[in-house]
Backbone as JSON Lines, residues from 0, in Angstrom:
{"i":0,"aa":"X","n":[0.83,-1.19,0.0],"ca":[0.0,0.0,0.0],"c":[0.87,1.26,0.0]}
{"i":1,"aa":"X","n":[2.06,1.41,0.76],"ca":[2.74,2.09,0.79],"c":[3.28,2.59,-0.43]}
{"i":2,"aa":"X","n":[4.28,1.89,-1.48],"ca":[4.7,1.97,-2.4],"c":[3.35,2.01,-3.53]}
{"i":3,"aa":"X","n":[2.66,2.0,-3.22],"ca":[1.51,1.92,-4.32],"c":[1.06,4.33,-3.87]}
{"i":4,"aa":"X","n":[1.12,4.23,-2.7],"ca":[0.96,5.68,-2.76],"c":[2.05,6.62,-2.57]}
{"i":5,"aa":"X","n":[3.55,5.3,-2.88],"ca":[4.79,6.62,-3.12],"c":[4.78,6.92,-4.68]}
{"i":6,"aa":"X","n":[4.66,5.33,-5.27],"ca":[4.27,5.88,-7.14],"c":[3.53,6.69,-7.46]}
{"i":7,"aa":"X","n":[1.7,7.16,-7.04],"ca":[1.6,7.64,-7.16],"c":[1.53,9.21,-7.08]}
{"i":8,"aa":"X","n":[2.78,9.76,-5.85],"ca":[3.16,10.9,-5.41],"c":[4.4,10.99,-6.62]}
{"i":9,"aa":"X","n":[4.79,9.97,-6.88],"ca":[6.22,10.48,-7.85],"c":[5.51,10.9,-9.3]}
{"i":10,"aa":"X","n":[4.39,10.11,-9.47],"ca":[3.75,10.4,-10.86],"c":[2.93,11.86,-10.92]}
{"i":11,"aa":"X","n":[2.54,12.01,-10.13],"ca":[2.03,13.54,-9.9],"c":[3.05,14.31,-9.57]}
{"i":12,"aa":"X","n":[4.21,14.39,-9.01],"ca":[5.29,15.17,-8.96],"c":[5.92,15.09,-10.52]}
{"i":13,"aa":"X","n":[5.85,14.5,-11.33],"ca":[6.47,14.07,-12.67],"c":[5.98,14.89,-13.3]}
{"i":14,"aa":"X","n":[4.47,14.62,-13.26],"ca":[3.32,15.39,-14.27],"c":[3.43,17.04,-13.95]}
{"i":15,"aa":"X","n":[3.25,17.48,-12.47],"ca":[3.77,18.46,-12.43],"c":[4.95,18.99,-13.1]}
{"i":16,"aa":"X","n":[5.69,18.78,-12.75],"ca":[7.18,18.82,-13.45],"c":[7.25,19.35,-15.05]}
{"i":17,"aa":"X","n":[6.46,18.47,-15.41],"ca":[6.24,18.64,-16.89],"c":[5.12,19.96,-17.35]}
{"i":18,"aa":"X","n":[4.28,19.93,-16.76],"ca":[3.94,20.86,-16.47],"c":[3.96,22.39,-16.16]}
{"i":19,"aa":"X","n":[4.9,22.63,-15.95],"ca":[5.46,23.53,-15.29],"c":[6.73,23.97,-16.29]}
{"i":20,"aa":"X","n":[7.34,22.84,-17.18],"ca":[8.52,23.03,-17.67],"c":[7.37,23.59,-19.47]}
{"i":21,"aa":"X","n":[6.36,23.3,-19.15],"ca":[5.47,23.56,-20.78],"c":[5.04,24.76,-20.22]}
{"i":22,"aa":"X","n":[4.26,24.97,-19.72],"ca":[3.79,26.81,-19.17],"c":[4.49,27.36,-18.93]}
{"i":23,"aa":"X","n":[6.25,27.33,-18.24],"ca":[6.92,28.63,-18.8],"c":[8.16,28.21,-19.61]}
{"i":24,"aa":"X","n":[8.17,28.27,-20.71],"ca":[9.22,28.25,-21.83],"c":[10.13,29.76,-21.57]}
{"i":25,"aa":"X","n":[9.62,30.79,-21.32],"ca":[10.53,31.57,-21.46],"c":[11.9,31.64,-20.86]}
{"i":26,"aa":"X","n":[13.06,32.5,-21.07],"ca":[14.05,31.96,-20.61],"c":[14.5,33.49,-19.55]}
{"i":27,"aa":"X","n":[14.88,32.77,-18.46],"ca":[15.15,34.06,-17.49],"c":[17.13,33.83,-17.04]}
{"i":28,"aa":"X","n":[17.63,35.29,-17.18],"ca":[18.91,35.38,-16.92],"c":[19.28,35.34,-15.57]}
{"i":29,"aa":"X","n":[19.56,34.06,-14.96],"ca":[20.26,33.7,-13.9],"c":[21.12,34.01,-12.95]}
{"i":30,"aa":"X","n":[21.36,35.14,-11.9],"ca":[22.46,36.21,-11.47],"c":[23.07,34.98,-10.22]}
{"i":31,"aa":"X","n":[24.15,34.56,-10.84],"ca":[24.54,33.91,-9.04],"c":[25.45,34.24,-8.81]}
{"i":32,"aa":"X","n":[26.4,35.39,-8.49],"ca":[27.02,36.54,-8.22],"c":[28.64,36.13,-9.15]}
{"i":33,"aa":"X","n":[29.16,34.79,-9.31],"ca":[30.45,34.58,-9.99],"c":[29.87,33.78,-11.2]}
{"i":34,"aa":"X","n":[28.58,33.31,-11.46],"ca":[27.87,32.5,-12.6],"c":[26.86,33.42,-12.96]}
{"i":35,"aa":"X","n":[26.81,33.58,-14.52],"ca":[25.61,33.93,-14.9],"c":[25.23,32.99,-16.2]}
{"i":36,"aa":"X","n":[24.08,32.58,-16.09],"ca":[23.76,32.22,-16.93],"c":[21.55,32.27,-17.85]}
{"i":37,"aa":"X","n":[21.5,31.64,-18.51],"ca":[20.31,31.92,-18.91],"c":[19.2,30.12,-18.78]}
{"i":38,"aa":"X","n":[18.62,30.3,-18.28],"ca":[17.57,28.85,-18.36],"c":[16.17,29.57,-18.2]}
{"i":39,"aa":"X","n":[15.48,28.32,-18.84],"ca":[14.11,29.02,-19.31],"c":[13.66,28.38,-17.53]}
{"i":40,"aa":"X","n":[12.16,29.62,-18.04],"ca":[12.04,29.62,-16.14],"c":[11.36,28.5,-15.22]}
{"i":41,"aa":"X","n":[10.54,27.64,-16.47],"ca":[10.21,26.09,-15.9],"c":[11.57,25.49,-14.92]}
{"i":42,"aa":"X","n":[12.36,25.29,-15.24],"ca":[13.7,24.52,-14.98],"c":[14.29,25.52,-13.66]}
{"i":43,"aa":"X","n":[14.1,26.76,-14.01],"ca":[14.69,27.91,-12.61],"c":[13.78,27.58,-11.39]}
{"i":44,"aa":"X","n":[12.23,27.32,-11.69],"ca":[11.13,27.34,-10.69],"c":[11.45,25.75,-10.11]}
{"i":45,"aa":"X","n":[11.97,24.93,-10.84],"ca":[11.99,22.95,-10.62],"c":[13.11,23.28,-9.37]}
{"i":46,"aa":"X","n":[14.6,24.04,-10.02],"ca":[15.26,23.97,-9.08],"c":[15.37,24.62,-7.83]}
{"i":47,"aa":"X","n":[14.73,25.55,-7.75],"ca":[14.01,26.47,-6.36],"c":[13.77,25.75,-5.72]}
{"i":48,"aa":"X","n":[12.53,25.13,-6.37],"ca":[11.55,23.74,-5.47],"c":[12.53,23.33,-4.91]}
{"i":49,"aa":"X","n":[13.4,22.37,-5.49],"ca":[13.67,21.76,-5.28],"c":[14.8,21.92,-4.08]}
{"i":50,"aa":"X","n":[15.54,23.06,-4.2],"ca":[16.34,23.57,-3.04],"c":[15.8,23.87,-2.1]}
{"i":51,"aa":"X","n":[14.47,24.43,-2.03],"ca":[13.52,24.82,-1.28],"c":[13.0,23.37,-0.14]}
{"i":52,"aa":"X","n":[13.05,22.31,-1.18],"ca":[12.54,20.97,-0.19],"c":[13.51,20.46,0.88]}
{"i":53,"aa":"X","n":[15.1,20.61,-0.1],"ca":[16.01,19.63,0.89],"c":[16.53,21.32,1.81]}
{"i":54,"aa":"X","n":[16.39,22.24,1.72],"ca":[16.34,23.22,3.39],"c":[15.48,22.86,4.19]}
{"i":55,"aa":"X","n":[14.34,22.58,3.82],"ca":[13.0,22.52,4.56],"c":[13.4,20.71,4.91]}
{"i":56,"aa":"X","n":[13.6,20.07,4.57],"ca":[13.81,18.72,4.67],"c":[14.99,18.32,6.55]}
{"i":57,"aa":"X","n":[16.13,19.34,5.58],"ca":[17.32,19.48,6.57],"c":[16.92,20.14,7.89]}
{"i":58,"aa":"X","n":[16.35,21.31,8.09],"ca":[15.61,21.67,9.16],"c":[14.55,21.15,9.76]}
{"i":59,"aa":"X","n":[14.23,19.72,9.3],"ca":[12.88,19.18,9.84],"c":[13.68,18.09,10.53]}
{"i":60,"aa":"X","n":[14.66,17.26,10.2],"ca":[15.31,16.18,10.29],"c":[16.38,16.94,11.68]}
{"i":61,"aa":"X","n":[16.62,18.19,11.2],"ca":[17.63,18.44,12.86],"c":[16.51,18.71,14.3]}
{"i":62,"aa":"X","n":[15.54,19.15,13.9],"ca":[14.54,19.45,15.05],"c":[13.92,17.75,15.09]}
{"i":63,"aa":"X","n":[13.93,17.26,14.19],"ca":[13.42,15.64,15.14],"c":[14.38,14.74,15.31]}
{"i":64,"aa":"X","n":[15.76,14.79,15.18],"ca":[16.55,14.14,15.61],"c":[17.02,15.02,17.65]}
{"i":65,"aa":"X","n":[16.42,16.01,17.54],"ca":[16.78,17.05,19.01],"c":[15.68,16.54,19.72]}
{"i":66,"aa":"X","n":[14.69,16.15,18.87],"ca":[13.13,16.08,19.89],"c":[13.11,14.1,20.3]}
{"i":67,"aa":"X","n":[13.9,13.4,19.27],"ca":[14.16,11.75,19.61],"c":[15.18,12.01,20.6]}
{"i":68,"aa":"X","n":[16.35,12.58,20.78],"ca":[17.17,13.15,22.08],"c":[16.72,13.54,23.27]}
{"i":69,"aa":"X","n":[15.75,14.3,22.95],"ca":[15.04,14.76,24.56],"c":[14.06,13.23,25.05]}
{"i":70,"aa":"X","n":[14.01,12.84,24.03],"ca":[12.39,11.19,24.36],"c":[13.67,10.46,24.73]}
{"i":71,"aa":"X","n":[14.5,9.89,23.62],"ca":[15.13,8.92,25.26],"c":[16.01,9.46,26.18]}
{"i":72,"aa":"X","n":[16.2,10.71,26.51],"ca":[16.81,11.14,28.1],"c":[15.7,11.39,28.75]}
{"i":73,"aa":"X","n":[14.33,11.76,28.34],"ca":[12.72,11.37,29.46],"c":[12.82,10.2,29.85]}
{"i":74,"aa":"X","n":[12.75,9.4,28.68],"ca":[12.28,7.86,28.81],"c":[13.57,6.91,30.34]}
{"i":75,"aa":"X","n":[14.81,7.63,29.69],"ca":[15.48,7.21,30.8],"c":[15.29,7.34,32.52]}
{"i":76,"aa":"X","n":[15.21,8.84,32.29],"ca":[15.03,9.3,33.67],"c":[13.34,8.51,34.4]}
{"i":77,"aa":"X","n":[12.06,8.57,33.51],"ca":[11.37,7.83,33.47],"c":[11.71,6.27,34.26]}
{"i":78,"aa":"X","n":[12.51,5.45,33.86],"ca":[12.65,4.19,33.93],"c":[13.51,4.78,35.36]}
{"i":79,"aa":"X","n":[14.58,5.21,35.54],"ca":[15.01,5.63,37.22],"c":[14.18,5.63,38.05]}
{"i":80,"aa":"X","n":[13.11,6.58,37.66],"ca":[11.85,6.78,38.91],"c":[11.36,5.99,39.01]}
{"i":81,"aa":"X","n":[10.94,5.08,37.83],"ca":[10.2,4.17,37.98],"c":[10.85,3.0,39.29]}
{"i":82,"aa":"X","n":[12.37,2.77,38.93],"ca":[13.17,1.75,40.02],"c":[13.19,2.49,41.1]}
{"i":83,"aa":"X","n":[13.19,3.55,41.45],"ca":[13.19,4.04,42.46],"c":[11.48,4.01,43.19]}
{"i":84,"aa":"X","n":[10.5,3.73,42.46],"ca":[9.2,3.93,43.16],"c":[8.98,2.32,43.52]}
{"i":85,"aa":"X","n":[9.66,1.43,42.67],"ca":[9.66,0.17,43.42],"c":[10.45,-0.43,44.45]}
{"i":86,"aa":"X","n":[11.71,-0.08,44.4],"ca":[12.57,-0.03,45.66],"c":[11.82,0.87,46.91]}
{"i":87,"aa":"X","n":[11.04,1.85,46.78],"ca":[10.26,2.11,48.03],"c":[9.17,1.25,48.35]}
{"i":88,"aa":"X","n":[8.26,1.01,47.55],"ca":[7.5,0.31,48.04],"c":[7.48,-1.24,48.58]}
{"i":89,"aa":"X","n":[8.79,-1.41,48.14],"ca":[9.32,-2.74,48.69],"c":[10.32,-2.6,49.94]}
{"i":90,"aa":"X","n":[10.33,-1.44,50.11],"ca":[11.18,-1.13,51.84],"c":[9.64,-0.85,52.96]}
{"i":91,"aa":"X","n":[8.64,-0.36,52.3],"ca":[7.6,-0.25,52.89],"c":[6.48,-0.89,53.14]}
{"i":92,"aa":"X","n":[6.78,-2.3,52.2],"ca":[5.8,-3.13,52.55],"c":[6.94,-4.42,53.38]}
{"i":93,"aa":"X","n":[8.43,-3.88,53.2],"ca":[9.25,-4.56,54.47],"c":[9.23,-4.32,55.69]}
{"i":94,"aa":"X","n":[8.77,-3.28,55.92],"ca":[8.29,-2.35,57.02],"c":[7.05,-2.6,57.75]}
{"i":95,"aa":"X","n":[6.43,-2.69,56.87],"ca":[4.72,-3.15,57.55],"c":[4.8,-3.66,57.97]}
{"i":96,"aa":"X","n":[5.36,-4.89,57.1],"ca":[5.75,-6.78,58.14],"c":[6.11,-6.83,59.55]}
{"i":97,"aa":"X","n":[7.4,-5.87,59.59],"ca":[8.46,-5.89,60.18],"c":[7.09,-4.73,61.73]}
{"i":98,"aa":"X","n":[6.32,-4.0,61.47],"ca":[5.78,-3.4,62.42],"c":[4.24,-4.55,62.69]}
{"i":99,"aa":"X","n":[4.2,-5.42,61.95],"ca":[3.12,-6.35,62.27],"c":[3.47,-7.42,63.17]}
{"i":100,"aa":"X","n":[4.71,-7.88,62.75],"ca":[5.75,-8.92,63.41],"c":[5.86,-8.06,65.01]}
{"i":101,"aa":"X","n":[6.43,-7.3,65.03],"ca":[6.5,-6.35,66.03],"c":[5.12,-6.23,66.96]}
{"i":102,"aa":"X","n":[4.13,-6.09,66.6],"ca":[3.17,-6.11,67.33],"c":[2.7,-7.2,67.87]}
{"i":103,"aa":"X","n":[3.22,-8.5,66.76],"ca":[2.08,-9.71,67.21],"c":[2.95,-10.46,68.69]}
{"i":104,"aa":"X","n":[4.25,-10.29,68.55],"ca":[5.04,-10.21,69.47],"c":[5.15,-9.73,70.82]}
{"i":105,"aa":"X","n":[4.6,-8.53,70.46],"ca":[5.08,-7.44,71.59],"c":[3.82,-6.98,72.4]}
């Protein structure tokens, strides 16, 4: 199912593509301050996108690799408390005994 709805995201990204490279034929002069050059503006707008995705990509991937960092140092500290809330209640139900024993005795 998966790969059945990544084909069809690549085929509509395709069609777009094509799309986009037929509605603007014209050609726009390119300023990249030591390159200049000329490409028609379908192909200028593809590669925008496209620079545009892997920034947006790269900034999504550093904020959830920071936010999987903070989940297992919770999860850890989590699992501490957790040994620590059973080590009490097992000194305190050693305790009870130990004040029941005490009474039945005493």
């Amino acid at each position: 199912m998966l790969k059945l709805f990544i084909f069809i995201i690549i085929i509509v990204l395709l069609v777009l593509g094509i799309v986009l490279g037929v509605l603007n034929p014209n050609q726009v002069n390119l300023d990249l301050f030591l390159i200049k050059t000329t490409l028609p503006l379908g192909l200028a707008l593809a590669i925008t996108l496209v620079i545009g995705a892997l920034l947006g990509s790269a900034a999504s991937s550093f904020k959830i690799s920071q936010l999987k960092w903070l989940l297992r140092k919770q999860v850890k500290a989590n699992k501490k408390q957790l040994n620590e809330i059973i080590q009490l209640k097992k000194e305190s139900t050693a305790r009870s005994k130990e004040l029941v024993n005490i009474e039945k005795t005493g």
